[in-house]
Amino acid sequence: MAGLFRLTALVLVPILSALYAYRGSLLSISVATVECTALKILLGSKVSFPTSNVYTASLDEYFSAQEKALVPSCIIRPQDSKDVATAIHALSLANKFGIGGVRFAIRGQGHTPWAGAANINGGITIDMRATKSISVNQGQTVTSVGSGAQWLDVYMTLDALGLSVSGGRVADVGVGGLTTGGGLSFFAPRYGFVCDNVINYEVVLASGEIVNVNSDHNQDLFFALKGGSNNFGVVTRFDLKTFPQGKFWGGVIINPVTTLHSQLEAFHELSIAPDYNVYSAVVNNFYYNSATDTMYAVNFIEYTKAEEYPASLKSFTDIEPVLQSTMRVSNLSDFTIEQANYAPNGQRSMYVTTTFKPSLSFLHEVFTLYNTSLQVLLPTVKNLGYSLTYQAIPTAIISKSVLTGGNAMGLDRYDEPLVLSLLSVSWLNETDDALITDTAKKLFDDIDKRAAEENLAVGWKYLNYAAKWQDVIGGYGEVNKGKLQEASRKYDPDGLFQRGVPGGYKLFAQTGPESAPDEL
């Protein structure tokens, strides 16, 4: 790599010097365009521009319309870690060289909905989706996955071998973003968060160096990457703990919303169970669809054994009437495809989240607040989908994290089960953005305020569900936030991933991802 870095510097510095010297008289040439020109020389066809089909296809495949609408100066599609190292080294040199702040985005599958999370206007987007290799070691205990893979890619490989890993529950979600954001899975009660199941990360640092990060090497960075997102480098490969897993029982049950009380009683019973059955996983949704002007209770239920209607989930499966049920024994790939069908790409979209301690009365109160906020939107918002979700975080999940050395998310501060709440919104028109954002902010301000008043508040926000304005890193606690900041100063001393990558949740900002300071 040292020879490659010397070549990069020899090529890049004179090009940038010449182009930047003339940039003042060529006002239409942006700093990013200058850098894209240099990267094109280094990486050839792996760099695409707005006139190309490759560029257009990349934008078309974002999850949300907000991300799709952004227009980077160029898109880089690295094929391997060496390509990533070349790009990052070039971007680092450009920033050190003083041509101005070249800003860039790091994209896995691009499933985070808010604009700028994994794309950028006028900057450079690194599209990692070609780095999607999957291999299983000879002992079938470790699966190595390129960070650009979808979870469905992983599961289709492993299902055929009678194996699995702890990973995402939606087929087209990316491995990279979900895992560095913590990651929930059907197997979380058995094995902890997805990040707790990473044995080793291959990472390109700001210097362009490719390093392995694990419990023996770069231990502080190993901790930081478990929930620390894109703040330290570009992860190019995850080595994941792998375990035997056959087909299991699961599916979707849809009930009318008139079953609300039974739904919340069942969820509360599950969330506080002292002997939580670790094979049980439920995502409890209340979903309004303006196309039918109807709200439904939609439960995604999985039991990760091939055992139908287990006693631990009886309180859900006994709820009547049932409008639709897909419960069956099948494989993990099938279940994740089913969940993906409930969240199609291409719409305007928003997630907002919070967490609180279990309380049946408070579950009812949050639903009432949610339903009240819905009424604000109904008169004007077209093609509205509006969903409130509850998920249990039993101590079984948190304890697994502790056993594997801990993670950056800070949930080990809590010795009781928690409830994770999510608002998912989809809509058609950009003109409704402000109303929806204001309504969602008020809803979650009200939820957090009432939780504090009832001594149920938990400051933690799950990164993969958070809105742009939410303070994720602060919710990890001051100690862990400090550890993340120290790791950033050590592995990225010039702050390339703090100043150069505006997407994500920055370590030195007060709230949200938008205001990383000048001094690290």
Short mmCIF file of C-alpha atoms in Angstrom, two decimals:
data_model
loop_
_atom_site.label_atom_id
_atom_site.label_comp_id
_atom_site.label_asym_id
_atom_site.label_seq_id
_atom_site.Cartn_x
_atom_site.Cartn_y
_atom_site.Cartn_z
CA MET A 1 0.00 0.00 0.00
CA ALA A 2 2.91 2.38 0.62
CA GLY A 3 3.78 2.35 -3.08
CA LEU A 4 0.17 3.03 -3.98
CA PHE A 5 0.05 5.97 -1.57
CA ARG A 6 3.20 7.45 -3.09
CA LEU A 7 1.64 7.11 -6.53
CA THR A 8 -1.55 8.74 -5.28
CA ALA A 9 0.40 11.67 -3.89
CA LEU A 10 2.54 12.01 -7.04
CA VAL A 11 -0.57 12.05 -9.23
CA LEU A 12 -2.87 14.00 -6.99
CA VAL A 13 -0.79 16.89 -5.67
CA PRO A 14 0.29 18.43 -8.99
CA ILE A 15 -3.19 17.95 -10.49
CA LEU A 16 -4.86 19.58 -7.54
CA SER A 17 -2.29 22.36 -7.50
CA ALA A 18 -2.89 23.20 -11.14
CA LEU A 19 -6.66 22.86 -11.09
CA TYR A 20 -7.08 24.74 -7.85
CA ALA A 21 -4.83 27.55 -9.04
CA TYR A 22 -7.21 28.17 -11.94
CA ARG A 23 -10.41 27.52 -10.05
CA GLY A 24 -10.89 31.19 -9.29
CA SER A 25 -11.25 31.99 -12.99
CA LEU A 26 -13.39 28.92 -13.67
CA LEU A 27 -16.23 29.66 -11.31
CA SER A 28 -18.29 26.70 -12.48
CA ILE A 29 -15.65 24.22 -11.22
CA SER A 30 -16.34 23.18 -7.62
CA VAL A 31 -13.80 21.86 -5.16
CA ALA A 32 -15.48 18.44 -5.42
CA THR A 33 -15.25 18.50 -9.21
CA VAL A 34 -11.52 19.14 -8.95
CA GLU A 35 -11.18 16.18 -6.62
CA CYS A 36 -13.41 13.99 -8.83
CA THR A 37 -11.14 14.73 -11.79
CA ALA A 38 -8.12 13.54 -9.84
CA LEU A 39 -9.95 10.46 -8.55
CA LYS A 40 -10.96 9.58 -12.11
CA ILE A 41 -7.27 9.38 -13.04
CA LEU A 42 -6.58 7.13 -10.05
CA LEU A 43 -9.65 4.88 -10.19
CA GLY A 44 -10.79 5.06 -13.81
CA SER A 45 -14.26 3.70 -14.55
CA LYS A 46 -14.97 3.27 -10.84
CA VAL A 47 -15.69 7.02 -10.78
CA SER A 48 -18.91 8.10 -12.52
CA PHE A 49 -20.36 11.52 -13.29
CA PRO A 50 -23.93 12.85 -13.63
CA THR A 51 -24.09 12.12 -17.35
CA SER A 52 -23.48 8.38 -16.94
CA ASN A 53 -25.94 5.50 -16.56
CA VAL A 54 -23.96 4.10 -13.63
CA TYR A 55 -24.35 7.38 -11.74
CA THR A 56 -28.09 7.56 -12.45
CA ALA A 57 -28.67 3.94 -11.43
CA SER A 58 -26.88 4.52 -8.13
CA LEU A 59 -29.18 7.41 -7.23
CA ASP A 60 -32.30 5.54 -8.32
CA GLU A 61 -31.63 2.77 -5.81
CA TYR A 62 -31.76 4.77 -2.56
CA PHE A 63 -34.50 3.84 -0.11
CA SER A 64 -35.97 7.33 0.29
CA ALA A 65 -36.90 9.99 -2.24
CA GLN A 66 -35.00 12.56 -0.14
CA GLU A 67 -31.69 10.73 -0.58
CA LYS A 68 -32.36 10.03 -4.25
CA ALA A 69 -32.84 13.77 -4.90
CA LEU A 70 -29.31 14.75 -3.84
CA VAL A 71 -26.76 15.31 -6.62
CA PRO A 72 -23.12 14.51 -5.82
CA SER A 73 -20.37 15.77 -8.13
CA CYS A 74 -19.31 12.17 -8.70
CA ILE A 75 -19.91 8.69 -7.35
CA ILE A 76 -17.10 6.25 -6.58
CA ARG A 77 -17.89 2.52 -6.72
CA PRO A 78 -14.86 0.77 -5.17
CA GLN A 79 -14.45 -2.92 -5.90
CA ASP A 80 -12.32 -3.77 -2.86
CA SER A 81 -10.58 -2.34 0.17
CA LYS A 82 -7.61 -1.12 -1.89
CA ASP A 83 -9.93 1.04 -3.99
CA VAL A 84 -11.44 2.44 -0.81
CA ALA A 85 -7.97 3.14 0.56
CA THR A 86 -7.00 4.98 -2.63
CA ALA A 87 -10.11 7.15 -2.46
CA ILE A 88 -9.80 7.94 1.24
CA HIS A 89 -6.08 8.70 0.96
CA ALA A 90 -6.81 11.06 -1.93
CA LEU A 91 -9.58 12.80 0.00
CA SER A 92 -7.34 13.10 3.04
CA LEU A 93 -4.55 14.61 0.94
CA ALA A 94 -6.97 17.06 -0.65
CA ASN A 95 -8.07 18.30 2.76
CA LYS A 96 -4.50 18.51 4.04
CA PHE A 97 -3.36 20.18 0.83
CA GLY A 98 -5.62 23.12 1.51
CA ILE A 99 -7.93 23.11 -1.49
CA GLY A 100 -10.89 23.50 0.83
CA GLY A 101 -13.14 21.02 2.56
CA VAL A 102 -13.93 18.21 0.14
CA ARG A 103 -17.03 16.63 1.64
CA PHE A 104 -18.12 13.09 0.98
CA ALA A 105 -20.72 10.50 1.91
CA ILE A 106 -20.33 6.79 2.60
CA ARG A 107 -23.13 4.61 1.27
CA GLY A 108 -23.92 1.00 1.98
CA GLN A 109 -27.41 0.17 0.76
CA GLY A 110 -28.63 3.71 1.49
CA HIS A 111 -31.56 2.71 3.70
CA THR A 112 -31.40 5.57 6.21
CA PRO A 113 -34.12 7.94 4.98
CA TRP A 114 -33.02 11.44 5.87
CA ALA A 115 -31.34 13.53 3.19
CA GLY A 116 -27.57 13.50 3.55
CA ALA A 117 -27.28 10.36 5.65
CA ALA A 118 -25.51 8.43 2.85
CA ASN A 119 -25.51 10.84 -0.08
CA ILE A 120 -24.39 14.44 -0.58
CA ASN A 121 -25.18 17.47 -2.69
CA GLY A 122 -22.14 18.71 -4.59
CA GLY A 123 -19.68 16.41 -2.84
CA ILE A 124 -18.48 12.86 -3.47
CA THR A 125 -20.46 9.72 -2.65
CA ILE A 126 -18.58 6.48 -2.04
CA ASP A 127 -21.03 3.72 -3.03
CA MET A 128 -19.81 0.54 -1.32
CA ARG A 129 -22.30 -1.87 -2.90
CA ALA A 130 -19.76 -3.63 -5.11
CA THR A 131 -17.83 -4.76 -1.99
CA LYS A 132 -20.24 -7.59 -1.28
CA SER A 133 -18.17 -10.77 -1.07
CA ILE A 134 -19.40 -13.48 1.33
CA SER A 135 -17.34 -16.42 2.56
CA VAL A 136 -17.60 -18.95 5.39
CA ASN A 137 -14.51 -20.34 7.10
CA GLN A 138 -13.74 -24.04 7.04
CA GLY A 139 -15.04 -24.60 10.56
CA GLN A 140 -18.28 -22.76 9.72
CA THR A 141 -17.88 -20.50 12.74
CA VAL A 142 -17.11 -17.20 10.98
CA THR A 143 -18.75 -15.56 7.96
CA SER A 144 -16.82 -12.74 6.30
CA VAL A 145 -19.05 -10.21 4.60
CA GLY A 146 -18.22 -7.20 2.47
CA SER A 147 -19.77 -4.06 3.88
CA GLY A 148 -21.73 -3.34 0.70
CA ALA A 149 -23.78 -6.54 0.86
CA GLN A 150 -27.48 -6.72 1.61
CA TRP A 151 -28.56 -9.00 4.43
CA LEU A 152 -30.50 -11.09 1.93
CA ASP A 153 -27.20 -11.84 0.14
CA VAL A 154 -25.83 -13.19 3.42
CA TYR A 155 -28.87 -15.23 4.38
CA MET A 156 -29.29 -16.91 1.00
CA THR A 157 -25.70 -18.12 1.29
CA LEU A 158 -26.08 -19.32 4.87
CA ASP A 159 -29.59 -20.82 4.65
CA ALA A 160 -28.26 -23.35 2.17
CA LEU A 161 -25.63 -24.41 4.73
CA GLY A 162 -27.96 -24.63 7.72
CA LEU A 163 -26.18 -21.65 9.28
CA SER A 164 -26.93 -18.07 10.22
CA VAL A 165 -25.53 -14.87 11.70
CA SER A 166 -27.15 -12.21 13.79
CA GLY A 167 -28.17 -9.60 11.21
CA GLY A 168 -30.89 -7.36 9.84
CA ARG A 169 -34.55 -8.34 9.60
CA VAL A 170 -35.29 -6.60 6.29
CA ALA A 171 -33.88 -8.18 3.12
CA ASP A 172 -32.60 -5.05 1.36
CA VAL A 173 -31.04 -3.33 4.37
CA GLY A 174 -27.26 -3.09 4.15
CA VAL A 175 -24.76 -4.94 6.31
CA GLY A 176 -22.50 -1.92 6.85
CA GLY A 177 -24.91 0.68 8.16
CA LEU A 178 -26.99 -1.62 10.32
CA THR A 179 -23.97 -3.24 11.98
CA THR A 180 -22.03 -0.05 12.76
CA GLY A 181 -25.26 1.44 14.11
CA GLY A 182 -25.70 -1.40 16.61
CA GLY A 183 -28.19 -3.63 14.83
CA LEU A 184 -31.27 -5.52 15.99
CA SER A 185 -32.06 -9.01 14.72
CA PHE A 186 -34.47 -11.88 15.27
CA PHE A 187 -31.63 -13.50 17.21
CA ALA A 188 -30.89 -10.53 19.50
CA PRO A 189 -32.22 -12.17 22.69
CA ARG A 190 -29.97 -15.17 22.00
CA TYR A 191 -26.83 -13.36 20.87
CA GLY A 192 -27.13 -9.63 21.60
CA PHE A 193 -26.99 -6.77 19.14
CA VAL A 194 -25.57 -7.42 15.69
CA CYS A 195 -22.44 -5.42 16.55
CA ASP A 196 -21.82 -7.73 19.53
CA ASN A 197 -21.35 -10.57 17.05
CA VAL A 198 -18.55 -8.96 15.04
CA ILE A 199 -15.27 -10.77 15.62
CA ASN A 200 -13.19 -8.52 13.39
CA TYR A 201 -13.60 -5.40 11.26
CA GLU A 202 -11.45 -4.56 8.25
CA VAL A 203 -11.28 -0.76 8.21
CA VAL A 204 -9.76 1.92 6.00
CA LEU A 205 -8.60 4.73 8.27
CA ALA A 206 -8.36 8.43 7.34
CA SER A 207 -4.69 7.90 6.47
CA GLY A 208 -5.69 5.30 3.86
CA GLU A 209 -4.18 2.51 5.96
CA ILE A 210 -6.12 -0.78 5.97
CA VAL A 211 -6.25 -2.28 9.47
CA ASN A 212 -7.90 -5.19 11.25
CA VAL A 213 -9.82 -4.25 14.37
CA ASN A 214 -10.69 -6.85 17.00
CA SER A 215 -10.34 -7.74 20.67
CA ASP A 216 -6.55 -8.12 20.27
CA HIS A 217 -5.69 -5.33 17.83
CA ASN A 218 -6.89 -1.72 18.04
CA GLN A 219 -9.11 -2.61 20.98
CA ASP A 220 -10.33 0.94 21.59
CA LEU A 221 -11.48 1.19 18.00
CA PHE A 222 -13.12 -2.26 18.27
CA PHE A 223 -15.26 -0.88 21.08
CA ALA A 224 -15.98 2.37 19.23
CA LEU A 225 -17.16 0.68 16.03
CA LYS A 226 -19.88 -1.16 17.99
CA GLY A 227 -22.46 1.56 17.60
CA GLY A 228 -20.10 4.40 16.61
CA SER A 229 -21.23 4.41 12.97
CA ASN A 230 -19.17 6.19 10.28
CA ASN A 231 -17.04 8.33 12.60
CA PHE A 232 -13.70 6.50 12.40
CA GLY A 233 -13.14 5.13 8.92
CA VAL A 234 -14.74 3.04 6.21
CA VAL A 235 -15.45 -0.55 7.24
CA THR A 236 -14.85 -2.78 4.23
CA ARG A 237 -15.43 -6.21 5.79
CA PHE A 238 -17.16 -7.70 8.82
CA ASP A 239 -16.19 -11.10 10.23
CA LEU A 240 -19.33 -12.37 11.98
CA LYS A 241 -19.92 -15.13 14.51
CA THR A 242 -21.77 -17.93 12.77
CA PHE A 243 -24.04 -20.56 14.33
CA PRO A 244 -26.20 -23.50 13.21
CA GLN A 245 -29.72 -22.42 12.31
CA GLY A 246 -32.42 -24.28 10.47
CA LYS A 247 -35.88 -23.17 9.46
CA PHE A 248 -38.03 -21.54 12.09
CA TRP A 249 -41.58 -20.34 12.72
CA GLY A 250 -42.74 -16.83 11.95
CA GLY A 251 -44.73 -14.46 9.82
CA VAL A 252 -47.21 -11.59 10.06
CA ILE A 253 -50.54 -11.40 11.87
CA ILE A 254 -52.86 -8.48 11.10
CA ASN A 255 -55.71 -7.59 13.46
CA PRO A 256 -58.13 -4.65 13.51
CA VAL A 257 -57.06 -1.73 15.69
CA THR A 258 -60.05 -2.46 17.94
CA THR A 259 -57.78 -5.11 19.50
CA LEU A 260 -55.52 -2.31 20.81
CA HIS A 261 -55.81 -3.19 24.51
CA SER A 262 -55.13 -6.89 23.91
CA GLN A 263 -52.15 -5.95 21.72
CA LEU A 264 -50.61 -3.73 24.37
CA GLU A 265 -51.27 -6.23 27.16
CA ALA A 266 -49.54 -8.94 25.11
CA PHE A 267 -46.58 -6.70 24.33
CA HIS A 268 -46.21 -5.56 27.94
CA GLU A 269 -46.38 -9.15 29.19
CA LEU A 270 -43.62 -10.12 26.75
CA SER A 271 -41.40 -7.14 27.51
CA ILE A 272 -41.33 -7.65 31.30
CA ALA A 273 -41.22 -11.47 31.35
CA PRO A 274 -38.66 -12.41 34.03
CA ASP A 275 -37.87 -15.64 32.17
CA TYR A 276 -37.91 -14.12 28.70
CA ASN A 277 -37.91 -16.87 26.06
CA VAL A 278 -34.86 -15.94 23.99
CA TYR A 279 -36.28 -17.55 20.85
CA SER A 280 -39.16 -15.04 20.80
CA ALA A 281 -39.10 -11.84 18.74
CA VAL A 282 -42.06 -9.52 18.14
CA VAL A 283 -42.33 -6.20 16.32
CA ASN A 284 -45.68 -4.74 17.40
CA ASN A 285 -46.99 -2.17 14.88
CA PHE A 286 -49.97 0.09 14.53
CA TYR A 287 -50.19 1.22 10.93
CA TYR A 288 -52.43 3.78 9.25
CA ASN A 289 -52.67 3.78 5.45
CA SER A 290 -54.47 6.68 3.77
CA ALA A 291 -55.23 4.52 0.71
CA THR A 292 -57.74 2.55 2.79
CA ASP A 293 -58.25 5.20 5.51
CA THR A 294 -57.81 2.40 8.03
CA MET A 295 -55.52 1.60 10.93
CA TYR A 296 -54.44 -1.97 11.64
CA ALA A 297 -52.41 -3.81 14.25
CA VAL A 298 -49.60 -5.54 12.33
CA ASN A 299 -47.36 -7.93 14.27
CA PHE A 300 -44.16 -9.37 12.86
CA ILE A 301 -43.69 -12.50 14.96
CA GLU A 302 -40.72 -14.85 14.87
CA TYR A 303 -39.78 -17.81 17.01
CA THR A 304 -36.33 -18.99 15.98
CA LYS A 305 -37.10 -22.68 16.36
CA ALA A 306 -39.24 -24.83 14.11
CA GLU A 307 -41.94 -24.89 16.78
CA GLU A 308 -45.39 -23.55 15.94
CA TYR A 309 -47.45 -21.42 18.34
CA PRO A 310 -45.09 -21.52 21.34
CA ALA A 311 -46.49 -20.61 24.76
CA SER A 312 -44.31 -17.48 24.99
CA LEU A 313 -46.19 -15.91 22.05
CA LYS A 314 -49.67 -17.23 22.84
CA SER A 315 -50.88 -13.83 24.07
CA PHE A 316 -50.34 -12.47 20.53
CA THR A 317 -51.50 -15.45 18.51
CA ASP A 318 -54.73 -15.78 20.54
CA ILE A 319 -55.92 -12.26 19.68
CA GLU A 320 -59.12 -12.28 17.63
CA PRO A 321 -60.29 -11.45 15.06
CA VAL A 322 -57.44 -12.17 12.67
CA LEU A 323 -57.69 -10.34 9.35
CA GLN A 324 -54.62 -11.97 7.84
CA SER A 325 -51.94 -14.43 8.94
CA THR A 326 -48.85 -15.71 7.15
CA MET A 327 -47.53 -17.75 10.06
CA ARG A 328 -45.43 -20.66 8.80
CA VAL A 329 -42.13 -22.51 9.16
CA SER A 330 -39.62 -21.14 6.67
CA ASN A 331 -36.08 -19.86 6.34
CA LEU A 332 -34.57 -16.53 7.35
CA SER A 333 -34.31 -15.25 3.77
CA ASP A 334 -38.04 -15.69 3.29
CA PHE A 335 -38.95 -13.82 6.47
CA THR A 336 -36.70 -10.86 5.62
CA ILE A 337 -38.20 -10.60 2.13
CA GLU A 338 -41.64 -10.51 3.74
CA GLN A 339 -40.63 -7.62 5.97
CA ALA A 340 -39.07 -5.73 3.06
CA ASN A 341 -42.41 -5.87 1.23
CA TYR A 342 -43.89 -3.66 3.94
CA ALA A 343 -41.34 -0.88 3.29
CA PRO A 344 -40.98 -0.27 -0.46
CA ASN A 345 -38.28 2.01 -1.81
CA GLY A 346 -38.77 5.38 -3.46
CA GLN A 347 -41.17 7.21 -1.15
CA ARG A 348 -40.49 10.24 1.00
CA SER A 349 -39.73 8.73 4.36
CA MET A 350 -38.87 9.47 7.98
CA TYR A 351 -37.95 7.52 11.11
CA VAL A 352 -38.03 8.92 14.66
CA THR A 353 -37.33 6.97 17.83
CA THR A 354 -37.18 6.99 21.59
CA THR A 355 -36.85 4.47 24.41
CA PHE A 356 -38.54 4.19 27.80
CA LYS A 357 -39.15 1.77 30.66
CA PRO A 358 -42.06 -0.68 30.40
CA SER A 359 -45.49 0.47 31.57
CA LEU A 360 -48.81 -0.73 30.19
CA SER A 361 -50.52 2.58 30.89
CA PHE A 362 -47.70 4.47 29.18
CA LEU A 363 -47.96 2.27 26.08
CA HIS A 364 -51.58 3.39 25.87
CA GLU A 365 -50.57 7.01 26.42
CA VAL A 366 -47.97 6.90 23.64
CA PHE A 367 -50.53 5.40 21.28
CA THR A 368 -52.96 8.22 22.12
CA LEU A 369 -50.27 10.82 21.40
CA TYR A 370 -49.48 9.06 18.13
CA ASN A 371 -53.12 8.95 17.08
CA THR A 372 -53.55 12.63 17.97
CA SER A 373 -50.54 13.55 15.82
CA LEU A 374 -52.02 11.57 12.94
CA GLN A 375 -55.12 13.79 12.94
CA VAL A 376 -52.91 16.82 12.26
CA LEU A 377 -51.71 15.27 9.00
CA LEU A 378 -54.89 13.68 7.66
CA PRO A 379 -56.49 16.80 6.12
CA THR A 380 -53.59 17.62 3.77
CA VAL A 381 -50.96 14.86 3.43
CA LYS A 382 -51.36 12.61 0.39
CA ASN A 383 -50.39 8.92 0.23
CA LEU A 384 -49.68 8.87 3.95
CA GLY A 385 -48.35 5.82 5.77
CA TYR A 386 -48.03 6.39 9.53
CA SER A 387 -46.79 3.63 11.80
CA LEU A 388 -46.08 3.36 15.53
CA THR A 389 -43.88 0.42 16.50
CA TYR A 390 -42.99 -1.10 19.87
CA GLN A 391 -40.08 -3.50 20.35
CA ALA A 392 -38.90 -5.08 23.58
CA ILE A 393 -35.28 -4.83 24.64
CA PRO A 394 -35.15 -7.45 27.40
CA THR A 395 -32.18 -7.76 29.69
CA ALA A 396 -31.30 -10.90 27.73
CA ILE A 397 -30.11 -8.67 24.86
CA ILE A 398 -28.19 -6.24 27.07
CA SER A 399 -26.50 -9.03 29.04
CA LYS A 400 -25.17 -10.62 25.83
CA SER A 401 -23.49 -7.33 24.99
CA VAL A 402 -21.71 -7.29 28.34
CA LEU A 403 -20.51 -10.87 27.86
CA THR A 404 -18.85 -10.00 24.54
CA GLY A 405 -16.88 -7.06 25.94
CA GLY A 406 -19.53 -4.37 25.71
CA ASN A 407 -20.38 -1.87 23.01
CA ALA A 408 -20.47 1.90 22.64
CA MET A 409 -24.24 2.25 23.00
CA GLY A 410 -24.27 2.39 26.79
CA LEU A 411 -27.25 0.16 27.50
CA ASP A 412 -25.24 -1.69 30.14
CA ARG A 413 -26.21 1.24 32.41
CA TYR A 414 -29.70 -0.27 32.65
CA ASP A 415 -30.50 -3.40 34.65
CA GLU A 416 -34.15 -3.63 33.58
CA PRO A 417 -35.98 -4.28 30.32
CA LEU A 418 -36.68 -1.37 27.98
CA VAL A 419 -39.17 -0.51 25.25
CA LEU A 420 -37.96 0.84 21.91
CA SER A 421 -40.51 2.98 20.10
CA LEU A 422 -40.36 3.96 16.43
CA LEU A 423 -42.42 6.26 14.23
CA SER A 424 -42.22 5.43 10.51
CA VAL A 425 -43.75 7.90 8.06
CA SER A 426 -44.07 7.74 4.28
CA TRP A 427 -45.69 10.34 2.02
CA LEU A 428 -45.77 11.69 -1.52
CA ASN A 429 -45.17 15.44 -1.75
CA GLU A 430 -42.13 17.49 -0.75
CA THR A 431 -44.51 20.32 0.16
CA ASP A 432 -45.62 18.25 3.17
CA ASP A 433 -42.08 17.83 4.55
CA ALA A 434 -42.24 20.73 7.01
CA LEU A 435 -45.62 19.77 8.46
CA ILE A 436 -44.59 16.14 8.90
CA THR A 437 -41.27 17.08 10.50
CA ASP A 438 -42.88 19.54 12.91
CA THR A 439 -45.59 17.03 13.82
CA ALA A 440 -43.07 14.23 14.43
CA LYS A 441 -40.84 16.48 16.54
CA LYS A 442 -43.77 17.54 18.71
CA LEU A 443 -44.92 13.95 19.10
CA PHE A 444 -41.56 12.77 20.39
CA ASP A 445 -41.02 15.86 22.53
CA ASP A 446 -44.36 15.04 24.15
CA ILE A 447 -43.48 11.35 24.58
CA ASP A 448 -40.10 12.13 26.14
CA LYS A 449 -41.62 14.80 28.40
CA ARG A 450 -44.34 12.47 29.68
CA ALA A 451 -41.82 9.64 30.14
CA ALA A 452 -39.68 11.94 32.30
CA GLU A 453 -42.69 13.02 34.34
CA GLU A 454 -43.59 9.38 34.99
CA ASN A 455 -40.00 8.35 35.78
CA LEU A 456 -39.90 6.13 32.70
CA ALA A 457 -37.44 8.15 30.62
CA VAL A 458 -34.38 6.60 29.02
CA GLY A 459 -32.03 8.93 27.14
CA TRP A 460 -30.95 6.29 24.64
CA LYS A 461 -31.89 6.64 20.97
CA TYR A 462 -31.28 3.70 18.61
CA LEU A 463 -29.05 5.07 15.85
CA ASN A 464 -30.58 3.08 13.00
CA TYR A 465 -34.05 4.48 13.78
CA ALA A 466 -33.08 8.04 14.68
CA ALA A 467 -34.18 11.21 12.90
CA LYS A 468 -31.62 13.70 11.67
CA TRP A 469 -32.16 16.05 14.61
CA GLN A 470 -31.95 13.48 17.42
CA ASP A 471 -28.97 13.29 19.78
CA VAL A 472 -27.82 9.69 19.39
CA ILE A 473 -24.25 9.96 20.66
CA GLY A 474 -25.27 11.91 23.77
CA GLY A 475 -27.67 9.08 24.58
CA TYR A 476 -24.71 6.69 24.90
CA GLY A 477 -23.71 8.42 28.13
CA GLU A 478 -20.83 10.78 28.89
CA VAL A 479 -18.32 8.00 29.52
CA ASN A 480 -18.90 6.25 26.21
CA LYS A 481 -19.17 9.51 24.32
CA GLY A 482 -15.75 10.40 25.71
CA LYS A 483 -14.33 7.04 24.60
CA LEU A 484 -15.65 7.62 21.08
CA GLN A 485 -14.15 11.08 20.96
CA GLU A 486 -10.77 9.76 22.08
CA ALA A 487 -10.86 7.05 19.43
CA SER A 488 -11.64 9.69 16.81
CA ARG A 489 -8.70 11.86 17.89
CA LYS A 490 -6.39 8.84 17.83
CA TYR A 491 -7.40 7.20 14.54
CA ASP A 492 -8.53 10.32 12.66
CA PRO A 493 -6.42 13.15 14.14
CA ASP A 494 -7.25 15.61 11.36
CA GLY A 495 -10.99 14.99 11.72
CA LEU A 496 -11.60 13.79 8.16
CA PHE A 497 -14.66 11.76 9.18
CA GLN A 498 -15.95 14.51 11.48
CA ARG A 499 -15.65 17.48 9.11
CA GLY A 500 -15.49 15.73 5.76
CA VAL A 501 -18.46 13.39 6.24
CA PRO A 502 -21.51 15.44 7.28
CA GLY A 503 -23.82 12.42 7.20
CA GLY A 504 -24.37 10.39 10.34
CA TYR A 505 -24.20 11.48 13.97
CA LYS A 506 -21.02 13.37 14.76
CA LEU A 507 -19.09 12.88 17.97
CA PHE A 508 -18.44 16.52 18.81
CA ALA A 509 -21.85 17.97 17.93
CA GLN A 510 -24.30 18.96 20.64
CA THR A 511 -27.32 17.41 18.92
CA GLY A 512 -27.90 15.68 15.62
CA PRO A 513 -25.45 15.26 12.74
CA GLU A 514 -25.31 18.82 11.46
CA SER A 515 -22.88 20.81 13.58
CA ALA A 516 -19.50 19.15 14.11
CA PRO A 517 -17.26 21.91 15.52
CA ASP A 518 -14.03 23.21 14.07
CA GLU A 519 -12.01 21.99 17.03
CA LEU A 520 -11.95 18.29 17.83
#
